[in-house]
Structures are given as structure tokens and as C-alpha cells.
Tab-separated table of C-alpha atoms and ligand atoms in Angstrom:
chain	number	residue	atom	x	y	z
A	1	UNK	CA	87.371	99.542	79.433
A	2	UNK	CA	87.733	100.595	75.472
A	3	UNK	CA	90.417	97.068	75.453
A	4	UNK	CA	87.709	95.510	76.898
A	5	UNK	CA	85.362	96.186	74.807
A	6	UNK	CA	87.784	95.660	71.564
A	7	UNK	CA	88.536	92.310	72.986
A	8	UNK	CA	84.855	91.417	73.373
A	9	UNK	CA	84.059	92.402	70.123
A	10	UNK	CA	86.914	90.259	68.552
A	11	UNK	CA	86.080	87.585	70.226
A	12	UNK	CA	82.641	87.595	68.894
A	13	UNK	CA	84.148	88.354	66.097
A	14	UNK	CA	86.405	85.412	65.833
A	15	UNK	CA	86.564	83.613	62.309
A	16	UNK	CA	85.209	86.397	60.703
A	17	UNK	CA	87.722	88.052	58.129
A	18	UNK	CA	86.644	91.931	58.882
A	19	UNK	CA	87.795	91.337	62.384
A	20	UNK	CA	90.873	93.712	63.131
A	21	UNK	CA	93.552	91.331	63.712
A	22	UNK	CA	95.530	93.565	66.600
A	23	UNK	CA	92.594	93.843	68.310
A	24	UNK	CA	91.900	89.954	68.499
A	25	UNK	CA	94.154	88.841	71.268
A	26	UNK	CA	96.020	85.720	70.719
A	27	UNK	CA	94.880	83.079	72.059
A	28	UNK	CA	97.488	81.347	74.976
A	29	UNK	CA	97.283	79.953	78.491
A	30	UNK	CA	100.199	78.991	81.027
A	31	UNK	CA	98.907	76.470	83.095
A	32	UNK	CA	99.831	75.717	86.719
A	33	UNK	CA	102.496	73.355	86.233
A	34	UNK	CA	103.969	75.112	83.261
A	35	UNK	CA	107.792	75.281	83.398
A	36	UNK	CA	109.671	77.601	81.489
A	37	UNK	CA	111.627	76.470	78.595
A	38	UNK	CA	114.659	77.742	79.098
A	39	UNK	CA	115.746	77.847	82.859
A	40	UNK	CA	113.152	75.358	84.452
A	41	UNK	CA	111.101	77.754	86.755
A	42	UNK	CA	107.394	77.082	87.303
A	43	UNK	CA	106.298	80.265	84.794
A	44	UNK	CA	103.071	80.961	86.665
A	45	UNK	CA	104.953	81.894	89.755
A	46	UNK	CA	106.793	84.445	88.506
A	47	UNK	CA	105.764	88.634	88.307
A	48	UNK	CA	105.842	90.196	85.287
A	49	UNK	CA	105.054	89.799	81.539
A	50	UNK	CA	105.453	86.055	80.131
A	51	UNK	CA	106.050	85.044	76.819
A	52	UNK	CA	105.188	81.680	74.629
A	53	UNK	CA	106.695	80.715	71.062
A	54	UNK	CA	105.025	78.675	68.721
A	55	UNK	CA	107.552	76.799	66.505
A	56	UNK	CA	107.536	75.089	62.714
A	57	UNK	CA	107.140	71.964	64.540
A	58	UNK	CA	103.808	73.037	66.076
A	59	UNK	CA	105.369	73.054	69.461
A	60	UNK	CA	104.078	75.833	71.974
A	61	UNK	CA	106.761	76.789	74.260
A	62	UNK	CA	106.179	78.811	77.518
A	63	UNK	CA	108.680	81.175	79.277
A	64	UNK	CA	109.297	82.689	82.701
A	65	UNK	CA	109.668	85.922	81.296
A	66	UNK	CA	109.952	88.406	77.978
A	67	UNK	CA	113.146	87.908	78.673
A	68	UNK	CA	114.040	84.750	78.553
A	69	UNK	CA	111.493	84.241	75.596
A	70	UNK	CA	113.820	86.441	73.579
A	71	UNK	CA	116.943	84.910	75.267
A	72	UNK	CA	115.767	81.956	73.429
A	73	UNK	CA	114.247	83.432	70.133
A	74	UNK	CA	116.851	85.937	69.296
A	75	UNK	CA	119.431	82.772	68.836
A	76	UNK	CA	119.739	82.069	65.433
A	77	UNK	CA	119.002	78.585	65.556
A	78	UNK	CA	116.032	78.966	67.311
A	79	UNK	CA	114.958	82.172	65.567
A	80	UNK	CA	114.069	79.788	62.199
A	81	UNK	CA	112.148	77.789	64.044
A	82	UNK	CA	110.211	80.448	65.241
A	83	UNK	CA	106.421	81.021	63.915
A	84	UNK	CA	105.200	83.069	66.530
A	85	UNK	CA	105.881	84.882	69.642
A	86	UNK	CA	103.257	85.908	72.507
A	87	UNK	CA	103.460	88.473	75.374
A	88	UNK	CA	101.212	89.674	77.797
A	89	UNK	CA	100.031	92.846	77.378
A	90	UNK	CA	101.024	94.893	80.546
A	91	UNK	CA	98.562	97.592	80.396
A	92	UNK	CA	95.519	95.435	80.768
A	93	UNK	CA	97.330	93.077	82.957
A	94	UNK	CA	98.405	93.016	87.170
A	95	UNK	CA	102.461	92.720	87.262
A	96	UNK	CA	102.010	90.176	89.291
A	97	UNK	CA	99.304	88.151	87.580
A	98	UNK	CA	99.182	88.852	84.107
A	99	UNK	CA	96.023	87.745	82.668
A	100	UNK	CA	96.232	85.320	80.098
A	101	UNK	CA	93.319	86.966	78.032
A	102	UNK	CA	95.824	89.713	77.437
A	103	UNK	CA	98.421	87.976	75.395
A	104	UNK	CA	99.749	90.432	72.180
A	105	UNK	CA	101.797	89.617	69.035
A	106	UNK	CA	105.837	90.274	70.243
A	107	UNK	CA	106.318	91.627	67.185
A	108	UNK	CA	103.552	94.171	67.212
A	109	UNK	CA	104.339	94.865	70.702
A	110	UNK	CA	106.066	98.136	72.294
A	111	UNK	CA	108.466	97.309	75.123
A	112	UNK	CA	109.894	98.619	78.064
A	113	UNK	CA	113.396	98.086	79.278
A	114	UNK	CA	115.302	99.659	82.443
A	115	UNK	CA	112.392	100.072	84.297
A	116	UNK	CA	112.666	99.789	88.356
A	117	UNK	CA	109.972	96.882	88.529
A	118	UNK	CA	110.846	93.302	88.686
A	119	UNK	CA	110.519	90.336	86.943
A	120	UNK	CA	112.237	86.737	86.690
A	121	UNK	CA	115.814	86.097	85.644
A	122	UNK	CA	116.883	89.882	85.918
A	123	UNK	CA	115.811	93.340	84.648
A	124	UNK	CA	111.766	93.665	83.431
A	125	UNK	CA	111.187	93.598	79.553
A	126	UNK	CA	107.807	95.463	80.117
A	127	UNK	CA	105.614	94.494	77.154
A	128	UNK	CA	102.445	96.529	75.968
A	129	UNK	CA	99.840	96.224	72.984
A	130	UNK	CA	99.865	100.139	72.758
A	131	UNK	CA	102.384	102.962	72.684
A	132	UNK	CA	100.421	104.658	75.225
A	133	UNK	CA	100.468	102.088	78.155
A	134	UNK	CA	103.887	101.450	77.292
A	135	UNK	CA	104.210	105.347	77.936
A	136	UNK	CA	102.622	105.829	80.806
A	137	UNK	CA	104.848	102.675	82.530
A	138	UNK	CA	107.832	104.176	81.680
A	139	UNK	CA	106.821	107.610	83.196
A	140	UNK	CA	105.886	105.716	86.614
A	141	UNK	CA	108.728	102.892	86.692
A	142	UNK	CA	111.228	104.487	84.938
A	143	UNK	CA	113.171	102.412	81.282
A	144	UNK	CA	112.918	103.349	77.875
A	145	UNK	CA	110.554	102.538	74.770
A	146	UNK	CA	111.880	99.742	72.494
A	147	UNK	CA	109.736	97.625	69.469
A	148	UNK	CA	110.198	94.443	68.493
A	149	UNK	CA	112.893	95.267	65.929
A	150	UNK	CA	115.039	96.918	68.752
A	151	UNK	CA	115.168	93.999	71.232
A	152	UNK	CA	118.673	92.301	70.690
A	153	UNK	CA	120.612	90.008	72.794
A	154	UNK	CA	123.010	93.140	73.477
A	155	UNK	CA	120.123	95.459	74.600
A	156	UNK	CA	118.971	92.645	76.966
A	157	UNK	CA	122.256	92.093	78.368
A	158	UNK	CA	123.385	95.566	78.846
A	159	UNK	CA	121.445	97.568	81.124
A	160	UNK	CA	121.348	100.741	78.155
A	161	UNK	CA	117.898	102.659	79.623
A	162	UNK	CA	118.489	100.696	83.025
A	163	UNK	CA	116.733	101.909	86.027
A	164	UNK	CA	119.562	105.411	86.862
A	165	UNK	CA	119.510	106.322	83.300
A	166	UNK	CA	116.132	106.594	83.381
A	167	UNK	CA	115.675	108.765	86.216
A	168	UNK	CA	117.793	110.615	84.435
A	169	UNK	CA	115.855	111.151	81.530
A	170	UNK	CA	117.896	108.978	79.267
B	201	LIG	CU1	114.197	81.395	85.622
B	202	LIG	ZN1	112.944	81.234	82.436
């Protein structure tokens, strides 16, 4: 309910300067026939967080997951190019239809990898606007806390904080 409220101040908000910029959620929308950039699916129809980049060239593009957003971002070539990343914030969100009003800055972001809930093209990379929510996933579903800094081709290919470690507390 506080989010909510954030957001709907921020929104009116919008355009003014004094607005706090975290708490103005960027503005993005996958549409029905969406398809994600880098393996084809239809995004909408997938569970679990989803991710956009806006490039230099003004182009939006819209992924199936966190993970393959950063599957493409993290490549060098495509990491210049990059202006700005999205995710949907999880902890205002249903897993299986994240709202679009509740997209979040990647970089700003806290993650959660390992956990035991699924998403498209293999393991979840949970994404949250606050520590807290991030927190409170990882206690119910299990992974580890990452930021934006953290997330690396290796981490996302290795499953480091995968779904036994973190039963077993690490
Ligand atoms: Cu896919
Ligand atoms: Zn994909």
C-alpha cells in the first residue's frame, strides 16, 4: 500500500524536478505480441520478472526474462549500446503476471538468484525495487541477494546460491 501510494504520488508528480526519482517507476509496457529479443518467445506468456533495454539508437527492446535481458546486456558489444535497463519489480508484482506499472531501474535493483521459483529460459533472476522484498523472497523461495554490480554472465550460468545451497543457508 506505502508503493502504492509512492507510485501515485510520482505519478502526479511527473515532470516535476522534486519528484524522488526511485520512487517514479519507469515507464514500460510489453504488449501482447511482444517477442523477446533474444530467443523469440512471446514475453507476455512467460512467469516471472521481464526486462526491456533501451539502446543509443532509441530502440526499446523487450525480454522473456531478467535473464535473458542480462544474457544480452552483459555482452560487451551490446553493453555500449546500452542506455537503460528495466525490470519488474517483484514485490509489487504476481510471478505470474507482473504488472507493468511496476517496472524498476536494473541498476538500482536488488536481485535474487537460486531461488526454487520458475521463470523462462532456466533458473529465476528475482528482481525487487527494495532490499526488503528482495528479503523476504529469498526467505520463502530460497536464492541469495545480488545488486546490479554482482550479476555477471558467470553468476547466471553457474547455479552459485542455486536452489540446495540455499536451503542450506548458503
Ligand atoms: Cu525463451
Ligand atoms: Zn528470451
Amino acid at each position: 500500500m506505502r508503493t502504492f501510494l509512492f507510485l501515485a504520488a510520482g505519478l502526479m508528480l511527473a515532470g516535476c524536478s522534486e519528484a524522488p526519482a526511485h520512487n517514479v517507476s519507469p515507464i514500460a509496457q510489453i504488449e501482447q505480441q511482444d517477442r523477446c529479443h533474444l530467443c523469440g518467445m512471446v514475453v507476455i506468456q512467460q512467469p516471472g520478472p521481464k526486462g526491456t533495454a533501451d539502446l543509443a539508437t532509441e530502440q526499446r527492446l523487450k525480454f522473456c526474462s531478467t535473464r535473458d535481458l542480462f544474457e544480452f546486456a552483459l555482452q560487451p558489444d551490446n553493453r555500449r549500446q546500452v542506455v537503460q535497463l528495466l525490470v519488474h519489480d517483484m514485490g509489487s508484482s504476481d510471478w505470474f503476471r507482473p504488472d507493468d506499472e511496476q517496472f524498476v531501474d536494473a541498476e538500482s535493483a536488488w536481485y535474487v538468484y537460486g531461488s526454487n521459483r520458475k521463470a523462462a529460459m532456466g533458473p529465476a533472476l528475482a528482481t525487487f525495487a527494495h532490499q526488503k522484498a528482495a528479503q523476504a523472497f529469498a526467505d520463502q523461495y530460497g536464492g541469495r541477494l545480488f545488486q546490479f554490480d554482482d550479476i555477471s554472465l558467470e553468476l547466471l550460468r553457474s547455479h552459485k546460491g542455486g536452489q540446495h545451497a540455499a536451503h542450506q543457508g548458503h
